[in-house]
mmCIF file of C-alpha atoms in Angstrom:
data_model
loop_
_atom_site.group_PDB
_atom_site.id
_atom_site.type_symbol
_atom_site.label_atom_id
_atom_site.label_comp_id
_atom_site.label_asym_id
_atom_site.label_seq_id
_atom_site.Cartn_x
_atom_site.Cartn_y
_atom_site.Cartn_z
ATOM 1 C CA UNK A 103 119.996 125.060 107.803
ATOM 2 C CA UNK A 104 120.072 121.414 107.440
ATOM 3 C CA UNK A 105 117.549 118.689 105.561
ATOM 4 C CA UNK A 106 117.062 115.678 106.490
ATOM 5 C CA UNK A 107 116.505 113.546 103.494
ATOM 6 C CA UNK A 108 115.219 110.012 104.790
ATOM 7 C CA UNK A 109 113.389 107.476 102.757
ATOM 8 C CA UNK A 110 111.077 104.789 103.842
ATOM 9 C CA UNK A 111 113.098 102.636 105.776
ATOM 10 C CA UNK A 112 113.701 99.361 104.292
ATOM 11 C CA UNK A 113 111.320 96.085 104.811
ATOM 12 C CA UNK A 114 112.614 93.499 106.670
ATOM 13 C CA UNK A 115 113.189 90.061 105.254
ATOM 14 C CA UNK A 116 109.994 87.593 105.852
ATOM 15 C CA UNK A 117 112.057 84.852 106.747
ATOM 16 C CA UNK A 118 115.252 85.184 110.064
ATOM 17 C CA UNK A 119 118.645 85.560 108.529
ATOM 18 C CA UNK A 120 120.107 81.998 108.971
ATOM 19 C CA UNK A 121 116.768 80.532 109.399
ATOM 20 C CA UNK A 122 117.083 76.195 108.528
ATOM 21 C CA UNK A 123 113.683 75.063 109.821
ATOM 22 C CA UNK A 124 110.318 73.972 107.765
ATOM 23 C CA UNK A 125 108.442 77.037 106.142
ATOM 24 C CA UNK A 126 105.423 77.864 104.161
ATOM 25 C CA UNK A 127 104.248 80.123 101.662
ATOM 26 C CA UNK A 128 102.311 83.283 101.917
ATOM 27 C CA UNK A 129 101.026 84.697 99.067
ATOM 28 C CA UNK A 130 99.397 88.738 98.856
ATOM 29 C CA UNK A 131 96.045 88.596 96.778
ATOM 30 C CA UNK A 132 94.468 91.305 94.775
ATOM 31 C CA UNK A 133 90.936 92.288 93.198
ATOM 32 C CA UNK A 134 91.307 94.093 90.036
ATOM 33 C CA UNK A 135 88.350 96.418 89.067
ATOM 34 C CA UNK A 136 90.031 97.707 86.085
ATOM 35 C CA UNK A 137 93.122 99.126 84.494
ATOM 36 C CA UNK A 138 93.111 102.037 87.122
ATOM 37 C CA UNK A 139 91.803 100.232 90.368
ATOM 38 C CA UNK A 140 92.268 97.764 92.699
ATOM 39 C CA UNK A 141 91.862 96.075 95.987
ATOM 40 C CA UNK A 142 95.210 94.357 97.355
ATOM 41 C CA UNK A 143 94.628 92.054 100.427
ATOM 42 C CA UNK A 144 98.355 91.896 101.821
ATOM 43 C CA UNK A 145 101.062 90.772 104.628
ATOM 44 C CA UNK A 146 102.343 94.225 106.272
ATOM 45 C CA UNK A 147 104.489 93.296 108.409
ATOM 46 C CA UNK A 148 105.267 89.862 110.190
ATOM 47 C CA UNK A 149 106.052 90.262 114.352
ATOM 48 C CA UNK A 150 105.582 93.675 113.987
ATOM 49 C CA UNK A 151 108.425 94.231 111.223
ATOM 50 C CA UNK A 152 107.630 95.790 107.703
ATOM 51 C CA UNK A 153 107.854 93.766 104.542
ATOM 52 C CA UNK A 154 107.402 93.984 100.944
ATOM 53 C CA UNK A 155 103.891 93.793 100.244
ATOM 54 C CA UNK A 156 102.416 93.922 96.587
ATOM 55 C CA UNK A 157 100.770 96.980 97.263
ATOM 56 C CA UNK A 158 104.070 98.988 97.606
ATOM 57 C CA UNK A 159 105.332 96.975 94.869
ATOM 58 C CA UNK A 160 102.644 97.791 92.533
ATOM 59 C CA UNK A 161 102.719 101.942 93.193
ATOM 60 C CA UNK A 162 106.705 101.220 92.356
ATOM 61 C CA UNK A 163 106.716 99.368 89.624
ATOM 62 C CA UNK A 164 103.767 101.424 87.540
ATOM 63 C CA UNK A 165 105.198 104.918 88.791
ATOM 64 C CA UNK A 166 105.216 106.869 85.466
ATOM 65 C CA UNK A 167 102.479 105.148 83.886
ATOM 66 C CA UNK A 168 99.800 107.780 84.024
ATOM 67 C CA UNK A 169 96.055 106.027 84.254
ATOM 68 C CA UNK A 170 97.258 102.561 84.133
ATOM 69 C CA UNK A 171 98.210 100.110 86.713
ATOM 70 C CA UNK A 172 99.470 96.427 86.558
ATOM 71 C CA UNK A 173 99.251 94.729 89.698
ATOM 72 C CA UNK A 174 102.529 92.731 90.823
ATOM 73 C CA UNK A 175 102.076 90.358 93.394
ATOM 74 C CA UNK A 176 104.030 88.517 95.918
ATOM 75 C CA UNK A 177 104.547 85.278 97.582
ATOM 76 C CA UNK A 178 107.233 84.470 100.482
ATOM 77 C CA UNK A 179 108.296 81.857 101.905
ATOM 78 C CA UNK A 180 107.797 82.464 106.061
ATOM 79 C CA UNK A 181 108.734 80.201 109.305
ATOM 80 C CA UNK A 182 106.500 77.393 110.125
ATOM 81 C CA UNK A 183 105.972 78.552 113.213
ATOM 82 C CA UNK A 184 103.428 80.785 115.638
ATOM 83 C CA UNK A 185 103.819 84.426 114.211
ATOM 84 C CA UNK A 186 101.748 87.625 114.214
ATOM 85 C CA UNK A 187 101.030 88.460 110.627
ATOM 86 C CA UNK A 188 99.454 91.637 110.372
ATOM 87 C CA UNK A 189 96.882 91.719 106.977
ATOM 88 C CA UNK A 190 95.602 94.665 105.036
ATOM 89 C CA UNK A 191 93.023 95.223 102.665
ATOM 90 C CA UNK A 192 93.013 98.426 101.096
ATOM 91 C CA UNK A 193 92.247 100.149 97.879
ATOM 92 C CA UNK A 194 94.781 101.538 95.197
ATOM 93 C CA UNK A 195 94.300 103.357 92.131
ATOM 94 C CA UNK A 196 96.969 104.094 89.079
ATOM 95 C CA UNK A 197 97.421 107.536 89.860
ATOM 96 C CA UNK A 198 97.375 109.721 93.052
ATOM 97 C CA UNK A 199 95.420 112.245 92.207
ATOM 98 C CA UNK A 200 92.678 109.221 91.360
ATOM 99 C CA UNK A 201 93.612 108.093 94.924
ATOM 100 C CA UNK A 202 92.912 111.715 96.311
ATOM 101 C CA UNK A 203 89.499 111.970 94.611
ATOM 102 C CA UNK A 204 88.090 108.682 94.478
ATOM 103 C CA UNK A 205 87.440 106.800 97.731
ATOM 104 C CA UNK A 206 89.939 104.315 99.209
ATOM 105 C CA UNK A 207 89.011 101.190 101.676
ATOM 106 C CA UNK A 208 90.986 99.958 104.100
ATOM 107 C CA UNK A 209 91.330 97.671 106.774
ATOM 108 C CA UNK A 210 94.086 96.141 109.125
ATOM 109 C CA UNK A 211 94.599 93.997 111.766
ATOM 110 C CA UNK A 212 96.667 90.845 113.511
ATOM 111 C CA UNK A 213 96.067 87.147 113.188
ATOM 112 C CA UNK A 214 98.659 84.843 115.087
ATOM 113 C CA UNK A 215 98.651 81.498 114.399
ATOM 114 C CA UNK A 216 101.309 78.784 113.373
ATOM 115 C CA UNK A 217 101.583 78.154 110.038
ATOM 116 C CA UNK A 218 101.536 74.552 108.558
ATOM 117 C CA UNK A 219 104.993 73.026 107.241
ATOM 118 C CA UNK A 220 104.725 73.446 103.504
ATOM 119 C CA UNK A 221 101.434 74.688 102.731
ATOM 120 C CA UNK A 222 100.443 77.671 101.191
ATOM 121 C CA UNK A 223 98.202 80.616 102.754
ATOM 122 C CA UNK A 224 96.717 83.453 101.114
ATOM 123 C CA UNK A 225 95.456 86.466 102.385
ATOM 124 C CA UNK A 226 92.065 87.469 101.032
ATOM 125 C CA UNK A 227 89.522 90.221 101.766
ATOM 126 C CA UNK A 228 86.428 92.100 100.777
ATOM 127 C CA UNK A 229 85.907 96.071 100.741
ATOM 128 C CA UNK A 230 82.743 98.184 100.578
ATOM 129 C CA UNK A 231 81.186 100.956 101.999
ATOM 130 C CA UNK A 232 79.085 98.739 104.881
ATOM 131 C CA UNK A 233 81.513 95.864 105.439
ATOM 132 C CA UNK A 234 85.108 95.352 104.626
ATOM 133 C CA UNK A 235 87.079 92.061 105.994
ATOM 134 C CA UNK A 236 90.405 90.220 105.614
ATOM 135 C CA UNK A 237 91.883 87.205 106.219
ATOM 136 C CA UNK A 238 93.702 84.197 105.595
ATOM 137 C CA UNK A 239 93.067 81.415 104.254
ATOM 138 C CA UNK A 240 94.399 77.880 103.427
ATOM 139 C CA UNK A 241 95.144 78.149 99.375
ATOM 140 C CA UNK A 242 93.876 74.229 99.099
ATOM 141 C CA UNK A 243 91.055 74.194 100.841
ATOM 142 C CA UNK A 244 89.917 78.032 100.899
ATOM 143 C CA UNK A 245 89.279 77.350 104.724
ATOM 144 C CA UNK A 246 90.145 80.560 106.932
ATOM 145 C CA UNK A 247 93.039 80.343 109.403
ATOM 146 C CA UNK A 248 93.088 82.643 112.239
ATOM 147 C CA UNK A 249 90.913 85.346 112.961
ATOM 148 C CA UNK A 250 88.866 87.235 110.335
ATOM 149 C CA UNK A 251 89.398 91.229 110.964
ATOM 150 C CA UNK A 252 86.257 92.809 110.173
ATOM 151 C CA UNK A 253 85.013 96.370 109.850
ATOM 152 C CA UNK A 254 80.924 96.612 110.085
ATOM 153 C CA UNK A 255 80.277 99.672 108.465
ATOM 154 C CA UNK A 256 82.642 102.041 106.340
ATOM 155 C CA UNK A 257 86.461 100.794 106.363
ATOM 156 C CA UNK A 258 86.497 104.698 103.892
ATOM 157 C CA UNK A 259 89.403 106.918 104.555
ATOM 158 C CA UNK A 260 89.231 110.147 105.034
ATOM 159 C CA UNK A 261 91.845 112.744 102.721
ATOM 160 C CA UNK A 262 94.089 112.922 105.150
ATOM 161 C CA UNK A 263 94.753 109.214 105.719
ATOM 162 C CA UNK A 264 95.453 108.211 101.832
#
């Protein structure tokens, strides 16, 4: 009989190995409701390849910590130039079995658009049982880049999708 023993397979750097050009700075966000929950607005991938996002970073870093949960964010520095960034907003809680019976939020989409040479973007979002939303936005001027992804009504997962 053999097992198969794979992990996750690893994230993908945010920025091209070798890349010289301009870049900017994306930074994850996250709404704290207390020392067991949050809500992490975050970069999943960028083109359509995985990277670190806080919300795996978080679940790693406080594994082992029972009922308690630090959130660790991240920035990264990206290409200035036209990319699909695909944003998530979900809900997280310290422990899984809070994950399991408490309810979780999500939602996820794609925004391409060209970031600006040295600024900074952050991704932002709102969760709730009748409208969840994220987006980006421009860190200086809070304006929104791109498109906002939207979910009228519950963004709630069911069991099986936590």
């Amino acid at each position: 009989m053999a097992i198969s023993l794979g992990g996750c397979a690893p994230f993908a750097p945010p920025m091209p190995e070798g890349y010289k050009g301009p870049v900017a700075i994306m930074k994850d966000s996250v709404k704290p409701y207390n020392e067991k929950k949050a809500d992490f607005f975050y970069v999943a991938e960028i083109d359509g390849k995985r990277i670190e996002n806080s919300r795996v970073r978080t679940l790693s870093a406080n594994q082992g910590r029972g009922m308690h949960m630090t959130p660790s964010l991240i920035e990264r520095n990206v290409p200035a130039r036209n990319a699909t960034f695909t944003l998530v907003g979900r809900t997280e809680y310290a422990a899984p079995i809070l994950t399991l019976t408490n309810t979780v939020y999500q939602v996820k989409g794609a925004v391409t658009f060209k970031p600006e040479d040295y600024r900074n973007y952050v991704v932002r979002g709102e969760l709730g049982e009748s409208y969840s939303a994220v987006w980006l936005e421009e860190e200086l001027t809070g304006k929104a880049v791109g498109e906002k992804i939207e979910i009228h009504g519950s963004a709630k997962l069911g069991t099986f999708e936590k």
